[in-house]
mmCIF file of N, CA and C in Angstrom:
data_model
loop_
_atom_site.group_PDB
_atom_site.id
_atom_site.type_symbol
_atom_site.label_atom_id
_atom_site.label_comp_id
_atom_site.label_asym_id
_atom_site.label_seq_id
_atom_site.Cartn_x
_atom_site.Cartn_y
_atom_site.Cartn_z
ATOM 1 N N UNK A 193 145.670 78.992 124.127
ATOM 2 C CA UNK A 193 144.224 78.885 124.202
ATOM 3 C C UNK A 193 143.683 79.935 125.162
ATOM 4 N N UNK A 194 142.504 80.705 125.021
ATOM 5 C CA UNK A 194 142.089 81.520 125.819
ATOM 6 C C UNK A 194 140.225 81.152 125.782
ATOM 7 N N UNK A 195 140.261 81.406 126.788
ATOM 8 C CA UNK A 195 138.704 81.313 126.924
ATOM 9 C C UNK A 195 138.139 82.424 127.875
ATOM 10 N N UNK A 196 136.813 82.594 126.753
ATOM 11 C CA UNK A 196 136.058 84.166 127.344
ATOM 12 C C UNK A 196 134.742 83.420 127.554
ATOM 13 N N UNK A 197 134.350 84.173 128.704
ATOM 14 C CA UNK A 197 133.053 83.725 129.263
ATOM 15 C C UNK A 197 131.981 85.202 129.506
ATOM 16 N N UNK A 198 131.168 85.397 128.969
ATOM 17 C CA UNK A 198 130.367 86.525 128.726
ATOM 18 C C UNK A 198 129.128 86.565 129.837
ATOM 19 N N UNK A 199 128.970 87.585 130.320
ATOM 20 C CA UNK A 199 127.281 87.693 130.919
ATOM 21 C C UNK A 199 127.170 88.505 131.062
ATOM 22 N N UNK A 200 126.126 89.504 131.618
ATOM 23 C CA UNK A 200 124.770 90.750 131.051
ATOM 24 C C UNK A 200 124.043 90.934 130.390
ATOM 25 N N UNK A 201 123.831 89.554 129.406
ATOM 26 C CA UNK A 201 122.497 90.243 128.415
ATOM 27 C C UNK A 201 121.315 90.128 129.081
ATOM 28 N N UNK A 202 120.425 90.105 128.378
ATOM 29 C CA UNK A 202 118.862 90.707 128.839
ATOM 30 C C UNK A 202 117.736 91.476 127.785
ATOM 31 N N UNK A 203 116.546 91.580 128.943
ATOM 32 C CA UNK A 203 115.431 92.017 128.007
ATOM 33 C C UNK A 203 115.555 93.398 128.594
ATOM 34 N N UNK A 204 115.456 94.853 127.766
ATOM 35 C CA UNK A 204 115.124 95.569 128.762
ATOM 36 C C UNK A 204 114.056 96.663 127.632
ATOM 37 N N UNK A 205 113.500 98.095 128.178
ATOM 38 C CA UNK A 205 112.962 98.919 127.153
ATOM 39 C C UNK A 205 114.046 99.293 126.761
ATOM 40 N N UNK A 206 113.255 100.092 125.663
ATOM 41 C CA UNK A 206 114.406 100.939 124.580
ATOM 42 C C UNK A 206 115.029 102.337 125.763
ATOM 43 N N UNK A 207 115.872 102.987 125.655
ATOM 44 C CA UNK A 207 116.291 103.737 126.269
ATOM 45 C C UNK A 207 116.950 103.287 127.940
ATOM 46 N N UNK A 208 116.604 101.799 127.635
ATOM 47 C CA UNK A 208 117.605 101.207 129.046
ATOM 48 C C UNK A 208 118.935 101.229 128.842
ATOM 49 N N UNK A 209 119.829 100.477 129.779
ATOM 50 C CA UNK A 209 121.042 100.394 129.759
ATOM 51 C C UNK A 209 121.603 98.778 130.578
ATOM 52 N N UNK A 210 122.714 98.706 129.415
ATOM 53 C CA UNK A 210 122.670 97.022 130.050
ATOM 54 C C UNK A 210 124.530 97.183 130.260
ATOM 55 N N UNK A 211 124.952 96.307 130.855
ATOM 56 C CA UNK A 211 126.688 96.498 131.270
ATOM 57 C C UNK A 211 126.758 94.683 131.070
ATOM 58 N N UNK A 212 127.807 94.232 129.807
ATOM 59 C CA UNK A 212 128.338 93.304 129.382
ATOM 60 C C UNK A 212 129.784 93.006 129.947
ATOM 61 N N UNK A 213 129.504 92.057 130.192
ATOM 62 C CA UNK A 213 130.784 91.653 130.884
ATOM 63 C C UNK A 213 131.408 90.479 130.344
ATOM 64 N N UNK A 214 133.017 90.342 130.155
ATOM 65 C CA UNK A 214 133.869 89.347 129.445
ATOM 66 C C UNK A 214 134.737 88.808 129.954
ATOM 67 N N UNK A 215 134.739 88.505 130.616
ATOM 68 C CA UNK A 215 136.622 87.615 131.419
ATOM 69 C C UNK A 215 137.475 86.229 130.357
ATOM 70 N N UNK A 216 138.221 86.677 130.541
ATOM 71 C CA UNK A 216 139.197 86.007 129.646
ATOM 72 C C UNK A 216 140.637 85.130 130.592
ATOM 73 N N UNK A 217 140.661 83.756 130.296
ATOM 74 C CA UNK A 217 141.724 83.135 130.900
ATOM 75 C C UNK A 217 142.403 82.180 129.902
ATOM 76 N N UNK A 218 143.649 81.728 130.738
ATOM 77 C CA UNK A 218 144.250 81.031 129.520
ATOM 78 C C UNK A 218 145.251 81.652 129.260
ATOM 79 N N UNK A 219 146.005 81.186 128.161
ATOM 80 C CA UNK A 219 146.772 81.530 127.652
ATOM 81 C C UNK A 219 147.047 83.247 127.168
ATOM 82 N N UNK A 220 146.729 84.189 127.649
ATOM 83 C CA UNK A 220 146.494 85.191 127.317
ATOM 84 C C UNK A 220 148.308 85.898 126.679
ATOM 85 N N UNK A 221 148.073 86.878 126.077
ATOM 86 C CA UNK A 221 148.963 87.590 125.661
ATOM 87 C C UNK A 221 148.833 89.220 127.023
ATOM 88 N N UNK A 222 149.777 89.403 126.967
ATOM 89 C CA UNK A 222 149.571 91.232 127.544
ATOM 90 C C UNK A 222 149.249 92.493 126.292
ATOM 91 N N UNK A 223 149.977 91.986 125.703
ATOM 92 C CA UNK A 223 149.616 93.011 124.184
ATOM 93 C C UNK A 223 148.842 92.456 123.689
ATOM 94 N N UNK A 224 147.251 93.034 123.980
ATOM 95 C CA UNK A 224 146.163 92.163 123.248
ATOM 96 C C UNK A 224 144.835 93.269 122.473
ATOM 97 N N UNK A 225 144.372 92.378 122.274
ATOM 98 C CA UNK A 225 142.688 93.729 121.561
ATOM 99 C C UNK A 225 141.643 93.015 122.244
ATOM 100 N N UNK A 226 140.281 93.382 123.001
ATOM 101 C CA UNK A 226 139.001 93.008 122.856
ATOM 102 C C UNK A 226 138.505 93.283 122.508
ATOM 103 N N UNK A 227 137.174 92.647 122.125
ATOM 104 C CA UNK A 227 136.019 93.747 120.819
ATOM 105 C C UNK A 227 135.222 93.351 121.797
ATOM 106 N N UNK A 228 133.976 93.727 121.405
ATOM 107 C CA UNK A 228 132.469 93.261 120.957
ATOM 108 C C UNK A 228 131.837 93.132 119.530
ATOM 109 N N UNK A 229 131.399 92.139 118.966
ATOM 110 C CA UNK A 229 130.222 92.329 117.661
ATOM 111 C C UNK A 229 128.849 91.796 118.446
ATOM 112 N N UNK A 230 128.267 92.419 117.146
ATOM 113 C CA UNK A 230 126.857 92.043 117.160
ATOM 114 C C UNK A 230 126.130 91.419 116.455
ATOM 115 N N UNK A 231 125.767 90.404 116.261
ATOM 116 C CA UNK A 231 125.026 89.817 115.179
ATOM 117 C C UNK A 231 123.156 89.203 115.457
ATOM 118 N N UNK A 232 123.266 90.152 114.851
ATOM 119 C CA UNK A 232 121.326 90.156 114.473
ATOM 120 C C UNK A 232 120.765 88.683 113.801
ATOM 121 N N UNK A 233 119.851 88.998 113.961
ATOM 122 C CA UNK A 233 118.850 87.637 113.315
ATOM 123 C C UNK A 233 119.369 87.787 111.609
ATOM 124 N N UNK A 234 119.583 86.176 111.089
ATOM 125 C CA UNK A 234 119.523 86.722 109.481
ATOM 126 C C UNK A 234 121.087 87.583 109.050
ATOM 127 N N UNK A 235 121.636 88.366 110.268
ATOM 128 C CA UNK A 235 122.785 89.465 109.639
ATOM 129 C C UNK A 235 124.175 89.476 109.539
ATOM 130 N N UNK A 236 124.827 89.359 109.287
ATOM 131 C CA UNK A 236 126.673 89.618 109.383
ATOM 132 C C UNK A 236 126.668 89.802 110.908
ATOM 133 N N UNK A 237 128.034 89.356 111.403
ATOM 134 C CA UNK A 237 128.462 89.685 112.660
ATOM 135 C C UNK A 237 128.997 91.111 112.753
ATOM 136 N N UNK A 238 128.656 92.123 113.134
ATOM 137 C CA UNK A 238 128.864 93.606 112.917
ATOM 138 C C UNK A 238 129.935 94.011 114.251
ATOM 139 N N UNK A 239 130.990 94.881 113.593
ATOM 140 C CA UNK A 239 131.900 95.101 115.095
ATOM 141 C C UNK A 239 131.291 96.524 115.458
ATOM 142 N N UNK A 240 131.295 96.545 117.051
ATOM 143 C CA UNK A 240 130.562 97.402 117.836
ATOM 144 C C UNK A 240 131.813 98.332 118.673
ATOM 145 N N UNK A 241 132.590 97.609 119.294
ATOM 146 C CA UNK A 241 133.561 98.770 120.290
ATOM 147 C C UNK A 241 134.851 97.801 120.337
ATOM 148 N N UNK A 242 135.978 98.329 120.438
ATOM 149 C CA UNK A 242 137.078 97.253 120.551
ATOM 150 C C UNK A 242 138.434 98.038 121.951
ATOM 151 N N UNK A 243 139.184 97.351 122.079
ATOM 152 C CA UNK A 243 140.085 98.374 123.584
ATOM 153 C C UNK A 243 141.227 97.112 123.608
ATOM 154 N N UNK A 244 142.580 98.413 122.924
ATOM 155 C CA UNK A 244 144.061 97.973 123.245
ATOM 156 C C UNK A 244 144.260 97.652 124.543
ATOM 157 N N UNK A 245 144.895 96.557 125.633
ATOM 158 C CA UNK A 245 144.862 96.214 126.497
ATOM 159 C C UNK A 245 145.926 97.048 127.356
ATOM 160 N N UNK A 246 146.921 97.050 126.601
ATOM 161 C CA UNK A 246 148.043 98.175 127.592
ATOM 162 C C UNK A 246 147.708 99.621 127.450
ATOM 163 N N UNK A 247 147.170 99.814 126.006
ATOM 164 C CA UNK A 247 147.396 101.207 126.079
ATOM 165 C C UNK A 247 146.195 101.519 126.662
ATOM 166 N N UNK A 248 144.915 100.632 126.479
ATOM 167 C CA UNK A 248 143.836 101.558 126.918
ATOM 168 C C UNK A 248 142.624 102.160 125.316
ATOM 169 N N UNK A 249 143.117 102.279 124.819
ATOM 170 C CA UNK A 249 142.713 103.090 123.557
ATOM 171 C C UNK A 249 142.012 102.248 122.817
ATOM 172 N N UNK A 250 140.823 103.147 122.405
ATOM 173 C CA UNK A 250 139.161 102.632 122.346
ATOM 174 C C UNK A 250 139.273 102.778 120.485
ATOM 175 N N UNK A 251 137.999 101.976 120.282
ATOM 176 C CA UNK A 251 137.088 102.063 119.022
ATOM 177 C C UNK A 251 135.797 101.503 118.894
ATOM 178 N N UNK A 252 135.055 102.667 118.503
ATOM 179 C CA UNK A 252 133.611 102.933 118.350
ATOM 180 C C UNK A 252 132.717 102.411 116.996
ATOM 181 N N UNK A 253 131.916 101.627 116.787
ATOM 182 C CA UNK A 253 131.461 101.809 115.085
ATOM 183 C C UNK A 253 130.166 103.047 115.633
ATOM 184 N N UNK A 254 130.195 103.502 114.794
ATOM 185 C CA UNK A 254 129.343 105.018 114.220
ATOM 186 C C UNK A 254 128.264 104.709 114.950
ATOM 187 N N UNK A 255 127.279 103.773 115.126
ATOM 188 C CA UNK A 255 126.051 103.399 115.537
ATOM 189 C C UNK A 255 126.216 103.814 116.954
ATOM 190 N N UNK A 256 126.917 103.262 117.285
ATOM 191 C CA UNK A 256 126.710 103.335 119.135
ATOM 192 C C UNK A 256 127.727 104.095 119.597
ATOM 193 N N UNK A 257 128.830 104.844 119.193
ATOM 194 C CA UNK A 257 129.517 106.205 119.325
ATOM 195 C C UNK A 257 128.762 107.095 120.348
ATOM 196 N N UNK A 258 129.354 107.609 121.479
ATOM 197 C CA UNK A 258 128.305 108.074 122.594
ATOM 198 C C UNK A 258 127.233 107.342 123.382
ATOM 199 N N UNK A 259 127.335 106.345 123.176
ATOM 200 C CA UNK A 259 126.147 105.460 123.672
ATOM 201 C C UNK A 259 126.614 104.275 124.871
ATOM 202 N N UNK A 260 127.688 103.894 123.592
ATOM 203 C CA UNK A 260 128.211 102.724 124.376
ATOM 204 C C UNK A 260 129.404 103.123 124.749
ATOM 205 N N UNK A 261 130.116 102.518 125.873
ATOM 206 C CA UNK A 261 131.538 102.814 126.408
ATOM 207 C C UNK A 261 132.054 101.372 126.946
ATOM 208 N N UNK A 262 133.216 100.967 126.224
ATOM 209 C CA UNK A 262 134.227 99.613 126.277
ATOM 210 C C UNK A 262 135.461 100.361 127.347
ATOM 211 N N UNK A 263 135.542 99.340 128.456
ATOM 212 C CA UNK A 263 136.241 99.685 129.457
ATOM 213 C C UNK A 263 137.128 97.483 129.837
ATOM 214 N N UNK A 264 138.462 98.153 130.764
ATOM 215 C CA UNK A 264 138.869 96.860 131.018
ATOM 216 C C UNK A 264 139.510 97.294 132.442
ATOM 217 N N UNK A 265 139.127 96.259 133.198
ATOM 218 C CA UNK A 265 139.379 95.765 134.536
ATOM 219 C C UNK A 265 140.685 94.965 134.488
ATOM 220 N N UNK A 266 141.860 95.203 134.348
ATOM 221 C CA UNK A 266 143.084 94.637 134.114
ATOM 222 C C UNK A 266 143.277 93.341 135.591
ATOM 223 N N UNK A 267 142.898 93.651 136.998
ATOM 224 C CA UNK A 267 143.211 92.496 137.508
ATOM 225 C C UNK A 267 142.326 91.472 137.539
ATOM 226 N N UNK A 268 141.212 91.689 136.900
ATOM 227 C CA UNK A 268 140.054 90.553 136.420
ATOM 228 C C UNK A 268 140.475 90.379 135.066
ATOM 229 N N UNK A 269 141.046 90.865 134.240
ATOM 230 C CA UNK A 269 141.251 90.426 133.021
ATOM 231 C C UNK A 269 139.856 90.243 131.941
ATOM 232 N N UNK A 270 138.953 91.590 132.448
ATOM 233 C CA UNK A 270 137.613 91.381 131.923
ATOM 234 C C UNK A 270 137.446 92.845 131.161
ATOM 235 N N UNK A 271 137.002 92.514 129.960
ATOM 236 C CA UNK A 271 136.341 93.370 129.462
ATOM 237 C C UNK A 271 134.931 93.792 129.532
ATOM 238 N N UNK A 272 134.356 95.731 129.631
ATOM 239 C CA UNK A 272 132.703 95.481 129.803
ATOM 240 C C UNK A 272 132.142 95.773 128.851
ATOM 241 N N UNK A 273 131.106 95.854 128.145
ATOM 242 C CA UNK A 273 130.219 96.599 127.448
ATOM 243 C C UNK A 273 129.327 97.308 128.228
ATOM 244 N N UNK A 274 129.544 98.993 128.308
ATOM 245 C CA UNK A 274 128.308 99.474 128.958
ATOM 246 C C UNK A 274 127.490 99.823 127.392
ATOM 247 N N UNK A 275 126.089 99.857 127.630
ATOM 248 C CA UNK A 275 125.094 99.775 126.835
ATOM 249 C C UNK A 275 123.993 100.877 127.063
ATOM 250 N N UNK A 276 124.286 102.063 127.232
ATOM 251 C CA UNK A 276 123.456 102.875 127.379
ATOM 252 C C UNK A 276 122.076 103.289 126.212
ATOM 253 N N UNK A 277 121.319 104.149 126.492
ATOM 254 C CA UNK A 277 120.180 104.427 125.706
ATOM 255 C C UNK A 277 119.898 103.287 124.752
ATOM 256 N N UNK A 278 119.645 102.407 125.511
ATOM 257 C CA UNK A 278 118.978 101.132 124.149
ATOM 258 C C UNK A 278 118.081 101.752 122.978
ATOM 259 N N UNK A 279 118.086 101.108 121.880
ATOM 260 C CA UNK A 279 117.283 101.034 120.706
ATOM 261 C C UNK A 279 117.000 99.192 120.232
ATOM 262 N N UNK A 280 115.717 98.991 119.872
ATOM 263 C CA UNK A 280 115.480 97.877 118.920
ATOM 264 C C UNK A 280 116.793 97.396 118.214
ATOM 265 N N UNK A 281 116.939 98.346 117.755
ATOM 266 C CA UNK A 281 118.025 98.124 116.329
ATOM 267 C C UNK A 281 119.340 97.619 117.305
ATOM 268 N N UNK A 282 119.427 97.560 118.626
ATOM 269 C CA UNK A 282 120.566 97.373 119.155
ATOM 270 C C UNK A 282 120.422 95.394 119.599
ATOM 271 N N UNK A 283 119.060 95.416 119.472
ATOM 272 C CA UNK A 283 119.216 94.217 119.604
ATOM 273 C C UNK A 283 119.365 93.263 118.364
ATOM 274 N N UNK A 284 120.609 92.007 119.266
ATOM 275 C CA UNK A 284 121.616 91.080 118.795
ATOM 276 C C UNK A 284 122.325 90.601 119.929
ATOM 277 N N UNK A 285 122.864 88.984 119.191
ATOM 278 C CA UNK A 285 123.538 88.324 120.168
ATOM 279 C C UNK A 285 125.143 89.173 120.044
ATOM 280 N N UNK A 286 125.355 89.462 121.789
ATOM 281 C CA UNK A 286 126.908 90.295 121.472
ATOM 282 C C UNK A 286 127.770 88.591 121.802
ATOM 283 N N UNK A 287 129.022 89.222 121.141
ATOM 284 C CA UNK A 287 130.317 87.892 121.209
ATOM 285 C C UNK A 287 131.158 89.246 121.564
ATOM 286 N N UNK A 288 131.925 88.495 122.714
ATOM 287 C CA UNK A 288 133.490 89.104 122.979
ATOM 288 C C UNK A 288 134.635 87.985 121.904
ATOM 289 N N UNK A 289 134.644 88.974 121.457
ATOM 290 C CA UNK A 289 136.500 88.797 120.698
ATOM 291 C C UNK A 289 137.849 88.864 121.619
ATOM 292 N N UNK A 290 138.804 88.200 121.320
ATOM 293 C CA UNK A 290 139.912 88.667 122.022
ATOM 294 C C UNK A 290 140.815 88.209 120.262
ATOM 295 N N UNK A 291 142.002 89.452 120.050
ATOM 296 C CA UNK A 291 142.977 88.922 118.907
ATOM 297 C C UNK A 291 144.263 90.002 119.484
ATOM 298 N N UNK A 292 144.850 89.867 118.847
ATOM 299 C CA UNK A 292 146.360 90.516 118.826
ATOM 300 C C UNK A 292 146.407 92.191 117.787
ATOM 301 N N UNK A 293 145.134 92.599 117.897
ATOM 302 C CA UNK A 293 145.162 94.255 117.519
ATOM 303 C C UNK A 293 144.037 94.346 116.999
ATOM 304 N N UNK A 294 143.509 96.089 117.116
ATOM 305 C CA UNK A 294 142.161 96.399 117.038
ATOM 306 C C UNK A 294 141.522 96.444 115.612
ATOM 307 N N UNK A 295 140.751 95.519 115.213
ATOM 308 C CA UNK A 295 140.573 95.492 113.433
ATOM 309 C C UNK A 295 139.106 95.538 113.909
ATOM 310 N N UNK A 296 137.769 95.818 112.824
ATOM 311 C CA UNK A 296 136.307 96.235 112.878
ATOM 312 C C UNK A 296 136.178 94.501 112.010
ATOM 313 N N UNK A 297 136.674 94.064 111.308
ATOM 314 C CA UNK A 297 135.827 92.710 111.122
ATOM 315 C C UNK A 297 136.304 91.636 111.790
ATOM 316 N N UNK A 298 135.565 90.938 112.005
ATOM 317 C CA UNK A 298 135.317 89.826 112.743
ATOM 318 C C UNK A 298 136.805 88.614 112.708
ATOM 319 N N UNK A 299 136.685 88.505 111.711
ATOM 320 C CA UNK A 299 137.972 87.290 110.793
ATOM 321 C C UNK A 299 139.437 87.193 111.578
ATOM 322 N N UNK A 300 140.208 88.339 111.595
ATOM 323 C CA UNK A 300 141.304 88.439 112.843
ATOM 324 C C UNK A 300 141.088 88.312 113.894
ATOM 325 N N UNK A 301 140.508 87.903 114.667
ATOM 326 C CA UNK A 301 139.877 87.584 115.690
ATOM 327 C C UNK A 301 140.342 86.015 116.684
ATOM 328 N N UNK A 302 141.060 85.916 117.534
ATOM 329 C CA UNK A 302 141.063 84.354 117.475
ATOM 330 C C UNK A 302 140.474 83.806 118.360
ATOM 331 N N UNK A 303 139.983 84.078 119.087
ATOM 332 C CA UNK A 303 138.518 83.463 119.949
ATOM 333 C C UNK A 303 137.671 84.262 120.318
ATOM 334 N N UNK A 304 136.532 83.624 121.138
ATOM 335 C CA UNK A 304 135.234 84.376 120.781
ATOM 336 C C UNK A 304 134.600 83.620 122.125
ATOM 337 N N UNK A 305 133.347 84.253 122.586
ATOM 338 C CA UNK A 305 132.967 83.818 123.812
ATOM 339 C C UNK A 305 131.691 83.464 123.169
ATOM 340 N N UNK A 306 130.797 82.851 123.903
ATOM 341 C CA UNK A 306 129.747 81.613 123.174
ATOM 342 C C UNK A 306 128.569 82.853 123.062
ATOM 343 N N UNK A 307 128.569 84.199 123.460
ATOM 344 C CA UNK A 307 127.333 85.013 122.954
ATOM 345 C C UNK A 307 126.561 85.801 124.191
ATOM 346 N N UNK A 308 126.368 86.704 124.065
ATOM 347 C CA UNK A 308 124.679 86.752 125.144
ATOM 348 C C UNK A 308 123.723 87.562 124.621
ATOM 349 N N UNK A 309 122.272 87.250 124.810
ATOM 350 C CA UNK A 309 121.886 87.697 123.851
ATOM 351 C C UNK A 309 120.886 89.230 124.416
ATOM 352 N N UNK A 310 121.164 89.795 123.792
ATOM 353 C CA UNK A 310 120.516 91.105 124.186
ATOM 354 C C UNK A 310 119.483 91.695 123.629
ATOM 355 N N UNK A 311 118.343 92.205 124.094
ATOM 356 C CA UNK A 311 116.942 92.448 123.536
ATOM 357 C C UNK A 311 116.138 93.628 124.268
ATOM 358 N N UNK A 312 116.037 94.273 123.111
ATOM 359 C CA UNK A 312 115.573 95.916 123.371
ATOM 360 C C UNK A 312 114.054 96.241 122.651
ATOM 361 N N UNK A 313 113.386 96.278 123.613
ATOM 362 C CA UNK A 313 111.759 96.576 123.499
ATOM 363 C C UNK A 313 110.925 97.499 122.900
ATOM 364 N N UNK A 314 110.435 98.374 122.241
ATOM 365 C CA UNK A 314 110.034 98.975 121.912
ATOM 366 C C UNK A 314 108.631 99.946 122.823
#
C-alpha cells in the first residue's frame, strides 16, 4: 500500500508559476515511476510529466514540454511539479501517480493522491 499526499495548487494569473508537491509512504518499491495527470472539467485524465525513481529520467507530454519540470527529492520520497508560465488551458485537478514504470495513460498506475486543484486566470 502506498499513500501520496499532494499540495500546491492554487489560483494564480496566466503566466504564473505554481510548484506541486507529492510525498509518498508506505509500502514503496525503490524501482518506481511518478507521474502527474491532469484532468479538466468534463475531460479524460491527461498525463502531464512522469520521473524513473533511480534513474532520474523524465517524460514530458508535448503541451507543457519547457514549461513544466518533474523533479524528486529522494530523502523525502516526494515528487514536485514545477509549473511555470501558466495558461487557462493548464487549468485542472493534478493527481500524483505512483506505478512500477513510466507509461502516459493513466490505467497502469496503482495509486493516486486525492488531487489539487489548480486554476489559471486569464
Amino acid at each position: 500500500q502506498v499513500q501520496l499526499v499532494e499540495s500546491g495548487g492554487g489560483l494564480v494569473q496566466a503566466g504564473g508559476s505554481l510548484r506541486l508537491s507529492c510525498a509518498a509512504s508506505g509500502r514503496t518499491f525503490s524501482r518506481h515511476a511518478m507521474a502527474w495527470f491532469g484532468q479538466a472539467p468534463g475531460k479524460e485524465r491527461e498525463f502531464v510529466a512522469a520521473i524513473r525513481w533511480i534513474r532520474g529520467s523524465t517524460l514530458y507530454a508535448d503541451s507543457v514540454k519547457g514549461r513544466f519540470t518533474i523533479s524528486r527529492d529522494n530523502a523525502k520520497n516526494t515528487v514536485y511539479l514545477q509549473m511555470n508560465s501558466l495558461n487557462p488551458e493548464d487549468t485542472a485537478v493534478y493527481y500524483c501517480a505512483y506505478g512500477l514504470a513510466i507509461v502516459i495513460t493513466p490505467d497502469p498506475y496503482d495509486y493516486w493522491g486525492q488531487g489539487t486543484q489548480v486554476t489559471v486566470s486569464s
